[in-house]
Short mmCIF file of C-alpha atoms and ligand atoms in Angstrom, two decimals:
data_model
loop_
_atom_site.label_atom_id
_atom_site.label_comp_id
_atom_site.label_asym_id
_atom_site.label_seq_id
_atom_site.Cartn_x
_atom_site.Cartn_y
_atom_site.Cartn_z
CA MET A 22 60.03 28.10 13.92
CA THR A 23 60.38 29.20 17.55
CA GLU A 24 60.67 32.77 16.30
CA LEU A 25 57.54 32.42 14.24
CA LEU A 26 55.63 30.83 17.12
CA LYS A 27 56.67 33.72 19.32
CA SER A 28 55.49 36.23 16.73
CA LEU A 29 51.89 35.04 17.08
CA PRO A 30 49.82 37.51 19.11
CA SER A 31 48.26 36.49 22.44
CA VAL A 32 44.52 35.83 22.52
CA ASP A 33 43.87 39.07 24.39
CA ARG A 34 45.99 41.18 22.10
CA ALA A 35 44.26 39.75 19.04
CA LEU A 36 40.85 40.34 20.60
CA ASN A 37 41.68 43.97 21.32
CA ALA A 38 42.94 44.69 17.82
CA PRO A 39 40.97 47.44 16.08
CA GLU A 40 40.36 45.04 13.15
CA LEU A 41 38.16 42.94 15.39
CA ALA A 42 36.32 45.87 17.00
CA GLY A 43 32.57 45.31 17.05
CA LEU A 44 32.93 41.54 16.90
CA VAL A 45 32.49 41.06 20.65
CA GLU A 46 29.36 43.21 20.51
CA GLU A 47 27.98 41.03 17.72
CA TYR A 48 28.86 37.52 18.86
CA GLY A 49 29.65 37.81 22.58
CA ALA A 50 33.04 37.71 24.36
CA GLY A 51 33.05 33.93 24.95
CA ALA A 52 32.50 32.99 21.32
CA CYS A 53 35.09 35.53 20.11
CA LYS A 54 37.71 34.24 22.53
CA ARG A 55 37.05 30.65 21.43
CA ALA A 56 37.34 31.65 17.77
CA VAL A 57 40.65 33.48 18.26
CA ARG A 58 42.04 30.66 20.35
CA GLY A 59 40.95 28.13 17.71
CA GLU A 60 42.58 30.03 14.84
CA LEU A 61 45.82 30.59 16.77
CA ALA A 62 45.96 26.90 17.69
CA ALA A 63 45.49 25.94 14.05
CA LEU A 64 48.38 28.20 13.02
CA ARG A 65 50.64 26.80 15.74
CA GLU A 66 49.85 23.26 14.74
CA ALA A 67 50.50 23.97 11.06
CA LEU A 68 53.85 25.56 11.98
CA ARG A 69 54.89 22.59 14.07
CA ALA A 70 53.90 20.26 11.25
CA GLY A 71 56.31 22.22 9.06
CA ASN A 72 53.69 23.61 6.69
CA PRO A 73 55.74 26.04 4.51
CA GLU A 74 52.72 28.07 3.37
CA VAL A 75 51.90 29.06 6.94
CA GLY A 76 55.52 30.10 7.53
CA ASP A 77 55.39 32.29 4.45
CA LEU A 78 52.09 33.77 5.53
CA LEU A 79 53.39 34.75 8.97
CA ARG A 80 56.40 36.49 7.46
CA SER A 81 54.32 38.38 4.91
CA SER A 82 52.38 41.63 5.08
CA ARG A 83 49.13 39.60 4.89
CA PHE A 84 49.62 38.85 8.58
CA PRO A 85 47.90 39.51 10.98
CA GLY A 86 45.11 40.60 8.59
CA ALA A 87 44.66 37.00 7.46
CA LEU A 88 44.23 35.89 11.09
CA PHE A 89 41.47 38.43 11.63
CA ASP A 90 39.75 37.32 8.42
CA SER A 91 39.74 33.71 9.48
CA VAL A 92 38.43 34.61 12.96
CA ARG A 93 35.61 36.55 11.32
CA GLY A 94 34.93 33.64 8.95
CA ARG A 95 34.89 31.13 11.79
CA LEU A 96 32.39 33.21 13.77
CA ALA A 97 30.17 33.80 10.74
CA ALA A 98 30.09 30.07 9.99
CA GLU A 99 29.41 29.20 13.62
CA PHE A 100 26.51 31.64 13.82
CA SER A 101 24.99 30.98 10.40
CA ALA A 102 21.69 29.10 10.24
CA LEU A 103 22.16 25.42 10.99
CA LEU A 104 19.25 24.36 8.84
CA LYS A 105 19.90 25.69 5.36
CA PRO A 106 17.55 25.70 2.43
CA VAL A 107 19.03 23.53 -0.33
CA PHE A 108 18.25 22.86 -3.97
CA ASN A 109 16.98 19.30 -4.03
CA LEU A 110 18.21 18.13 -7.42
CA SER A 111 18.75 14.60 -6.12
CA GLY A 112 15.94 13.16 -8.22
CA THR A 113 14.02 12.03 -5.14
CA VAL A 114 11.03 14.30 -4.64
CA VAL A 115 9.99 13.39 -1.09
CA HIS A 116 13.50 13.03 0.36
CA THR A 117 13.58 12.20 4.08
CA ASN A 118 17.16 13.44 4.54
CA LEU A 119 16.23 16.72 2.87
CA GLY A 120 13.20 17.31 5.07
CA ARG A 121 10.57 15.73 2.78
CA SER A 122 7.92 18.13 1.47
CA ALA A 123 8.13 21.86 0.89
CA LEU A 124 4.93 23.35 2.29
CA PRO A 125 2.34 25.49 0.52
CA LYS A 126 2.34 29.22 1.24
CA GLU A 127 -0.96 29.01 3.14
CA ALA A 128 0.66 26.58 5.59
CA ILE A 129 3.77 28.72 5.99
CA ALA A 130 1.66 31.78 6.84
CA ALA A 131 -0.37 29.81 9.39
CA MET A 132 2.81 28.37 10.97
CA SER A 133 4.27 31.81 11.30
CA ALA A 134 1.12 33.21 12.93
CA ALA A 135 0.87 30.28 15.34
CA ALA A 136 4.55 30.62 16.25
CA ALA A 137 4.36 34.37 16.82
CA HIS A 138 1.34 34.48 19.13
CA ALA A 139 -0.54 32.70 21.87
CA CYS A 140 -3.38 30.74 20.27
CA ASN A 141 -6.42 28.61 21.09
CA LEU A 142 -4.44 25.36 20.82
CA GLU A 143 -6.26 23.68 23.71
CA TYR A 144 -8.80 26.34 24.47
CA ASP A 145 -12.48 26.31 23.59
CA LEU A 146 -13.23 29.88 22.55
CA ASP A 147 -17.02 29.37 22.67
CA ARG A 148 -17.13 28.09 26.20
CA GLY A 149 -14.07 29.81 27.58
CA ARG A 150 -12.49 26.66 28.95
CA ARG A 151 -9.98 23.92 28.21
CA GLY A 152 -10.35 22.42 24.74
CA GLU A 153 -8.85 19.52 22.81
CA ARG A 154 -5.72 19.81 20.66
CA ASP A 155 -7.03 17.30 18.10
CA SER A 156 -10.29 19.19 17.60
CA HIS A 157 -8.84 21.60 15.02
CA LEU A 158 -8.04 18.82 12.59
CA GLU A 159 -10.53 16.12 13.44
CA ALA A 160 -13.50 17.51 11.53
CA LEU A 161 -11.39 18.13 8.41
CA LEU A 162 -9.85 14.67 8.53
CA CYS A 163 -13.26 13.05 8.99
CA GLU A 164 -14.65 15.06 6.07
CA LEU A 165 -11.77 14.00 3.79
CA THR A 166 -11.61 10.32 4.79
CA GLY A 167 -15.10 9.39 5.95
CA ALA A 168 -13.72 8.45 9.39
CA GLU A 169 -15.66 8.85 12.64
CA ALA A 170 -12.67 10.26 14.53
CA ALA A 171 -9.04 11.24 14.14
CA THR A 172 -5.95 11.95 16.21
CA ILE A 173 -2.51 13.36 15.40
CA VAL A 174 0.94 12.48 16.73
CA ASN A 175 4.52 13.36 15.91
CA ASN A 176 5.05 11.06 12.92
CA ASN A 177 3.67 7.84 11.50
CA ALA A 178 6.17 5.71 13.43
CA ALA A 179 4.67 7.24 16.59
CA ALA A 180 1.15 6.58 15.30
CA VAL A 181 1.93 2.88 14.82
CA LEU A 182 3.59 2.70 18.24
CA LEU A 183 0.61 4.35 19.94
CA VAL A 184 -1.93 2.14 18.18
CA LEU A 185 -0.08 -1.08 19.01
CA ASN A 186 0.57 -0.15 22.62
CA THR A 187 -3.03 0.96 23.17
CA LEU A 188 -4.83 -1.93 21.53
CA ALA A 189 -2.43 -4.82 22.09
CA GLU A 190 -0.13 -4.28 25.06
CA GLY A 191 1.05 -7.64 26.37
CA ARG A 192 -0.95 -9.46 23.70
CA GLU A 193 -0.54 -10.80 20.18
CA VAL A 194 -0.67 -8.92 16.89
CA VAL A 195 -1.20 -11.04 13.78
CA ILE A 196 0.65 -9.82 10.70
CA SER A 197 1.77 -11.39 7.42
CA ARG A 198 5.42 -12.45 7.22
CA GLY A 199 5.56 -10.65 3.87
CA GLU A 200 4.80 -7.32 5.56
CA LEU A 201 7.49 -7.17 8.25
CA VAL A 202 8.78 -3.95 6.79
CA GLU A 203 11.92 -2.02 7.57
CA ILE A 204 11.32 1.62 6.70
CA GLY A 205 14.84 2.90 7.35
CA GLY A 206 16.16 4.90 10.26
CA SER A 207 15.72 1.66 12.29
CA PHE A 208 11.94 1.56 12.02
CA ARG A 209 11.37 -2.19 11.72
CA MET A 210 8.03 -3.78 12.38
CA PRO A 211 9.34 -6.45 14.80
CA ASP A 212 11.23 -3.76 16.80
CA ILE A 213 8.22 -1.46 16.97
CA MET A 214 6.15 -4.38 18.25
CA ARG A 215 8.68 -4.94 21.01
CA SER A 216 8.81 -1.25 21.89
CA ALA A 217 5.02 -1.18 22.11
CA ASN A 218 5.22 -4.23 24.38
CA CYS A 219 3.27 -6.41 21.95
CA ILE A 220 3.88 -9.97 20.83
CA LEU A 221 4.46 -10.33 17.11
CA ARG A 222 2.52 -13.28 15.69
CA GLU A 223 3.70 -13.56 12.09
CA THR A 224 1.72 -15.69 9.71
CA GLY A 225 2.00 -16.98 6.13
CA THR A 226 5.31 -17.02 4.27
CA THR A 227 7.54 -14.35 2.76
CA ASN A 228 5.90 -14.52 -0.65
CA ARG A 229 2.42 -15.93 0.05
CA THR A 230 -0.11 -15.34 2.80
CA HIS A 231 -3.71 -16.59 2.62
CA LEU A 232 -6.82 -15.64 4.56
CA ARG A 233 -6.68 -19.02 6.32
CA ASP A 234 -3.20 -18.11 7.64
CA TYR A 235 -4.77 -15.16 9.51
CA ALA A 236 -7.65 -17.35 10.72
CA ASN A 237 -5.27 -20.06 11.97
CA ALA A 238 -3.07 -17.53 13.77
CA ILE A 239 -5.93 -16.16 15.87
CA GLY A 240 -5.96 -17.55 19.41
CA GLU A 241 -6.63 -16.72 23.06
CA GLY A 242 -3.92 -14.07 23.17
CA THR A 243 -4.80 -12.25 19.95
CA ALA A 244 -5.50 -8.53 20.36
CA LEU A 245 -5.60 -7.33 16.78
CA LEU A 246 -5.01 -8.08 13.10
CA MET A 247 -2.67 -5.79 11.26
CA LYS A 248 -1.71 -5.02 7.67
CA VAL A 249 1.32 -2.94 6.76
CA HIS A 250 1.77 -1.30 3.38
CA THR A 251 4.96 -2.66 1.81
CA SER A 252 5.87 0.89 0.88
CA ASN A 253 9.51 0.54 -0.11
CA TYR A 254 9.70 -2.86 -1.79
CA GLU A 255 7.67 -5.24 -3.87
CA VAL A 256 7.58 -9.03 -3.77
CA ARG A 257 7.21 -10.29 -7.32
CA GLY A 258 6.58 -13.68 -8.88
CA PHE A 259 4.60 -16.41 -7.10
CA THR A 260 2.96 -14.17 -4.54
CA ARG A 261 -0.28 -13.68 -2.70
CA SER A 262 -1.40 -11.25 -0.08
CA VAL A 263 -4.84 -10.79 1.44
CA ALA A 264 -6.81 -7.63 0.69
CA GLY A 265 -7.72 -5.38 3.60
CA GLY A 266 -11.42 -6.02 2.97
CA GLU A 267 -11.05 -9.76 3.57
CA ILE A 268 -8.99 -9.32 6.73
CA SER A 269 -11.54 -6.78 7.99
CA LYS A 270 -14.35 -9.30 7.58
CA LEU A 271 -12.42 -11.98 9.44
CA ALA A 272 -11.55 -9.52 12.21
CA ALA A 273 -15.20 -8.50 12.57
CA GLU A 274 -16.30 -12.15 12.80
CA ARG A 275 -13.80 -12.77 15.60
CA GLY A 276 -14.58 -9.49 17.38
CA LEU A 277 -11.03 -8.12 16.86
CA PRO A 278 -9.93 -4.71 15.62
CA PHE A 279 -8.14 -4.51 12.26
CA VAL A 280 -5.47 -1.84 11.75
CA ASN A 281 -3.98 -0.88 8.39
CA ASP A 282 -0.68 1.06 8.37
CA LEU A 283 -0.70 2.76 4.99
CA GLY A 284 2.65 4.52 5.42
CA SER A 285 2.35 7.23 2.78
CA GLY A 286 -1.37 7.48 2.74
CA THR A 287 -2.99 9.69 0.16
CA LEU A 288 -6.32 11.47 0.38
CA VAL A 289 -6.93 11.72 -3.37
CA ASP A 290 -6.81 9.43 -6.36
CA LEU A 291 -3.32 10.18 -7.65
CA THR A 292 -4.08 8.88 -11.14
CA ARG A 293 -5.96 12.13 -11.87
CA TYR A 294 -2.56 13.89 -11.71
CA GLY A 295 -0.94 11.37 -14.03
CA LEU A 296 0.64 9.46 -11.14
CA PRO A 297 0.46 5.76 -10.33
CA HIS A 298 -2.44 4.44 -8.27
CA GLU A 299 -2.08 4.31 -4.50
CA PRO A 300 -4.91 3.20 -2.18
CA THR A 301 -6.57 6.22 -0.55
CA VAL A 302 -7.23 6.50 3.16
CA ALA A 303 -10.98 6.74 2.48
CA ALA A 304 -10.98 3.52 0.43
CA THR A 305 -8.97 1.73 3.11
CA LEU A 306 -11.48 2.76 5.78
CA ALA A 307 -14.38 1.86 3.52
CA GLU A 308 -13.13 -1.72 3.20
CA GLY A 309 -13.50 -2.04 6.95
CA ALA A 310 -10.29 -1.08 8.75
CA GLY A 311 -10.95 0.00 12.33
CA LEU A 312 -7.95 2.34 12.27
CA VAL A 313 -5.70 3.59 9.46
CA THR A 314 -2.31 5.19 10.14
CA PHE A 315 -0.36 7.39 7.70
CA SER A 316 2.26 10.15 7.45
CA GLY A 317 1.62 13.87 7.20
CA ASP A 318 4.75 14.47 5.13
CA LYS A 319 4.88 11.73 2.54
CA LEU A 320 2.27 11.72 -0.24
CA LEU A 321 0.10 14.12 1.77
CA GLY A 322 2.68 16.88 1.21
CA GLY A 323 2.30 18.42 4.66
CA PRO A 324 4.41 18.80 7.82
CA GLN A 325 5.91 15.89 9.74
CA ALA A 326 3.02 14.22 11.57
CA GLY A 327 1.39 10.85 12.10
CA ILE A 328 -2.34 10.66 11.51
CA VAL A 329 -4.69 8.01 12.85
CA VAL A 330 -8.28 7.89 11.58
CA GLY A 331 -11.06 5.40 12.16
CA ARG A 332 -13.68 4.25 14.63
CA ARG A 333 -14.48 6.69 17.43
CA GLU A 334 -14.29 4.15 20.21
CA LEU A 335 -10.76 3.10 19.16
CA VAL A 336 -9.54 6.69 18.73
CA GLU A 337 -10.86 7.54 22.22
CA ARG A 338 -8.73 4.73 23.62
CA LEU A 339 -5.65 6.16 21.88
CA ARG A 340 -6.33 9.55 23.48
CA ARG A 341 -6.48 8.05 26.97
CA ASN A 342 -3.06 6.37 26.63
CA PRO A 343 -0.36 8.40 28.47
CA LEU A 344 1.90 7.76 25.46
CA LYS A 345 -0.35 10.09 23.45
CA ARG A 346 0.81 12.94 25.70
CA ALA A 347 4.43 12.05 25.01
CA LEU A 348 3.89 11.87 21.25
CA ARG A 349 1.67 14.89 20.73
CA VAL A 350 2.32 17.58 18.10
CA ASP A 351 2.83 21.29 18.67
CA LYS A 352 0.75 24.25 17.54
CA VAL A 353 2.95 24.98 14.54
CA THR A 354 2.41 21.50 13.09
CA ILE A 355 -1.33 21.70 13.67
CA ALA A 356 -1.47 25.09 11.96
CA ALA A 357 0.38 23.77 8.91
CA LEU A 358 -1.51 20.51 8.66
CA ALA A 359 -4.87 22.26 8.85
CA GLU A 360 -3.98 24.46 5.86
CA VAL A 361 -2.68 21.53 3.84
CA LEU A 362 -5.83 19.52 4.55
CA LYS A 363 -8.02 22.44 3.47
CA LEU A 364 -6.34 22.38 0.06
CA TYR A 365 -7.58 18.81 -0.38
CA ARG A 366 -11.15 20.10 -0.37
CA ASP A 367 -10.54 21.26 -3.93
CA PRO A 368 -8.65 18.48 -5.73
CA ARG A 369 -8.89 20.33 -9.06
CA ARG A 370 -6.49 23.02 -7.89
CA LEU A 371 -4.37 20.79 -5.65
CA ALA A 372 -1.54 20.24 -8.14
CA GLN A 373 -1.02 24.00 -8.47
CA ARG A 374 -1.18 24.71 -4.76
CA LEU A 375 0.65 21.82 -3.11
CA PRO A 376 4.41 21.99 -3.91
CA MET A 377 4.95 18.25 -3.46
CA LEU A 378 2.20 17.39 -5.93
CA ALA A 379 3.31 20.18 -8.27
CA ASP A 380 6.77 18.59 -8.38
CA LEU A 381 5.45 15.06 -8.80
CA SER A 382 3.06 16.00 -11.59
CA ARG A 383 5.41 18.38 -13.44
CA SER A 384 5.46 17.30 -17.08
CA ALA A 385 8.56 15.85 -18.70
CA ALA A 386 8.25 18.51 -21.43
CA GLU A 387 8.28 21.37 -18.92
CA ILE A 388 11.38 19.96 -17.19
CA ARG A 389 13.08 19.49 -20.55
CA ALA A 390 12.38 23.10 -21.48
CA LEU A 391 13.86 24.23 -18.18
CA GLY A 392 16.97 22.18 -18.94
CA GLU A 393 17.30 23.78 -22.35
CA ARG A 394 17.14 27.24 -20.82
CA LEU A 395 19.77 26.35 -18.21
CA LEU A 396 22.26 24.38 -20.29
CA GLU A 397 24.20 27.25 -21.78
CA PRO A 398 24.35 29.58 -18.72
CA VAL A 399 25.21 26.72 -16.34
CA SER A 400 27.89 25.48 -18.68
CA ARG A 401 29.39 28.96 -18.79
CA ALA A 402 29.17 29.43 -15.01
CA LEU A 403 30.95 26.14 -14.30
CA GLY A 404 33.83 26.98 -16.62
CA SER A 405 36.03 24.97 -18.95
CA GLY A 406 36.97 22.23 -16.46
CA VAL A 407 33.71 20.40 -16.98
CA GLN A 408 31.40 19.37 -19.75
CA VAL A 409 27.69 19.98 -19.23
CA THR A 410 24.99 18.25 -21.26
CA LEU A 411 21.31 17.41 -20.86
CA ALA A 412 20.35 13.83 -20.09
CA ASP A 413 17.06 11.99 -19.76
CA CYS A 414 16.69 10.61 -16.27
CA LYS A 415 14.13 9.12 -13.91
CA SER A 416 12.95 10.80 -10.72
CA GLN A 417 11.70 8.79 -7.77
CA ILE A 418 8.79 9.70 -5.56
CA GLY A 419 10.76 8.80 -2.43
CA SER A 420 10.16 8.15 1.26
CA GLY A 421 9.09 4.65 0.49
CA ALA A 422 6.12 5.82 -1.54
CA LEU A 423 5.53 3.83 -4.72
CA PRO A 424 9.10 2.49 -4.76
CA LEU A 425 9.09 0.98 -8.22
CA GLU A 426 7.47 3.88 -9.99
CA GLN A 427 9.74 6.30 -11.78
CA LEU A 428 8.91 9.59 -13.42
CA ASP A 429 10.49 10.81 -16.66
CA SER A 430 12.68 13.82 -16.08
CA THR A 431 15.72 15.76 -17.37
CA ALA A 432 19.04 16.31 -15.64
CA LEU A 433 22.00 18.57 -16.14
CA CYS A 434 24.75 16.04 -16.57
CA ILE A 435 28.20 17.21 -15.52
CA VAL A 436 31.44 15.41 -16.35
CA PRO A 437 34.89 16.69 -15.28
CA LEU A 438 37.34 16.98 -18.19
CA ALA A 439 40.91 15.78 -17.73
CA PRO A 440 40.29 15.10 -14.03
CA LYS A 441 43.23 15.39 -11.63
CA GLY A 442 43.61 12.29 -9.42
CA GLY A 443 40.99 10.27 -11.27
CA LYS A 444 37.42 10.73 -12.36
CA ASP A 445 35.76 9.57 -9.12
CA ALA A 446 37.76 12.00 -7.02
CA ALA A 447 36.97 14.82 -9.45
CA LEU A 448 33.25 14.02 -9.32
CA GLN A 449 33.31 13.97 -5.51
CA ARG A 450 35.14 17.29 -5.49
CA LEU A 451 32.60 18.83 -7.83
CA ALA A 452 29.66 17.52 -5.80
CA GLY A 453 31.36 18.89 -2.68
CA GLN A 454 31.77 22.34 -4.25
CA LEU A 455 28.08 22.45 -5.09
CA ARG A 456 27.20 21.37 -1.52
CA ARG A 457 29.27 24.24 -0.11
CA LEU A 458 27.44 26.96 -2.04
CA PRO A 459 25.43 29.42 0.13
CA ARG A 460 22.31 27.48 -0.82
CA PRO A 461 23.75 24.00 -1.26
CA VAL A 462 22.93 22.10 -4.45
CA ILE A 463 22.33 18.39 -3.88
CA GLY A 464 22.70 16.17 -6.94
CA ARG A 465 23.56 12.51 -7.40
CA ILE A 466 26.55 10.72 -8.88
CA HIS A 467 25.63 7.98 -11.31
CA ASP A 468 27.72 6.14 -13.89
CA GLY A 469 30.64 8.54 -13.67
CA ARG A 470 28.46 11.63 -14.06
CA LEU A 471 27.06 14.19 -11.66
CA LEU A 472 23.33 14.47 -12.35
CA LEU A 473 21.24 17.45 -11.31
CA ASP A 474 17.63 16.34 -11.79
CA LEU A 475 15.65 19.48 -12.57
CA ARG A 476 12.21 18.19 -11.53
CA CYS A 477 12.22 20.04 -8.18
CA LEU A 478 14.02 23.20 -9.36
CA ARG A 479 11.60 26.11 -8.99
CA ASP A 480 13.86 29.06 -8.32
CA GLU A 481 15.70 29.07 -11.61
CA GLN A 482 17.12 32.59 -11.27
CA ALA A 483 18.49 32.10 -7.73
CA PHE A 484 20.08 28.84 -8.85
CA LEU A 485 21.86 30.53 -11.75
CA ASP A 486 22.82 33.62 -9.77
CA GLN A 487 24.70 31.69 -7.13
CA LEU A 488 26.45 29.46 -9.70
CA ARG A 489 27.63 32.60 -11.46
CA ALA A 490 28.78 34.18 -8.20
CA GLY A 491 30.46 30.97 -6.97
C1 PLP B 10 7.12 5.68 6.27
C2 PLP B 10 6.36 4.63 6.96
C3 PLP B 10 6.24 4.64 8.36
C4 PLP B 10 6.90 5.69 9.20
O1 PLP B 10 6.37 6.96 8.91
P1 PLP B 10 7.15 8.29 9.39
O2 PLP B 10 6.18 9.38 9.09
O3 PLP B 10 8.39 8.35 8.61
O4 PLP B 10 7.40 8.14 10.85
C5 PLP B 10 5.52 3.64 8.94
N1 PLP B 10 4.93 2.67 8.22
C6 PLP B 10 5.02 2.62 6.87
C7 PLP B 10 4.36 1.50 6.12
C8 PLP B 10 5.75 3.60 6.20
O5 PLP B 10 5.86 3.57 4.87
#
């Protein structure tokens, strides 16, 4: 072993080898040195651990070529894009961990233009002086929702934080006990209240809250009444919650603002696309909410953003809060959101133009036909170690939107045959192989099968090509 350890080249000698010429130019001397050092250390460690394959390798004619290959591989991996496009075949359309919505081409073009150039982000081109960042989107949002005013922040969690801190700092917010939502990623209503420096005044019970519960909870310290959309769960059975319209009326009588956090928020009636009903932002404002908060990248299908619409006087107060400065969005987001909102002006064509809605409204028959086209070539590409069939499955909308609603879909269903080390291990290995493809494929394991839900598969040819190559 000592002999073999001694036979390893020094870092400098390896770096100067003609096989690695050009690498320093491409990646820089520091990164190349680190890569060589890392690969040599791995070899030394494997030798000391008595790994026989490494011993054989060092004695063979494949060395030092193999070392140079692994250095090149390490550098390529280190410098490859960190955010990779993936095939989302998970069955969850708006998947937070997979970046939620794909954006329409109009938005992508506008993002690229905004990123590449200086722009009139906060500059009034008519008057030649400082302008307002929100102005680009405000008119569009007011047109689409009937609001008097609108403002945009980084995400809906930020929107809720800003609203609470602005309207209720140091004072009480009345909210139903049945709506103390946890969204995930540690967004919990009681925690947000604390972060905004507000006092949570919960009312009613877990399953039933009445209008009189809100009325009884109002006192000296009350700053606002709030309703939160229970986006990711449903309380069933002996239940009662109070409609926004009723709470609005009570709030108006007591001279308090009423805020409705819709979470997903949609601008159109989703039933026209064959989807379940979800209250629209316009309808929520029309029933009297002073402010409505919602996400840019859930059912809206746009970029990550938090949108607040409602009464002008309340929105002005949000803008004056120093937190607004800390939570503001950049020009690229504004560019994308503006294009997405423009698509909503023509709801007839929306399902063709907005990728999120196209995926959600894709018919079960179309997905089935896609599955039938793919079955044979995918089966061939994956080889004889697995069995591939088509299976009916259910897609979810995701991101807490309409949690109980499921959409009929078709999946490629993959089962390892004669699995080594057990079926679970084989499934995990298979899922891992698909995740390591150049454009990773993300499926889900269910009931001893790996399911690839085809609802969100658009680039059929690229999907097949890389399976064949891999
Ligand atoms: C999703 C959600 C949020 C948080 O929105 P993000 O855009 O993810 O920050 C807040 N409130 C409700 C009710 C939600 O569903």
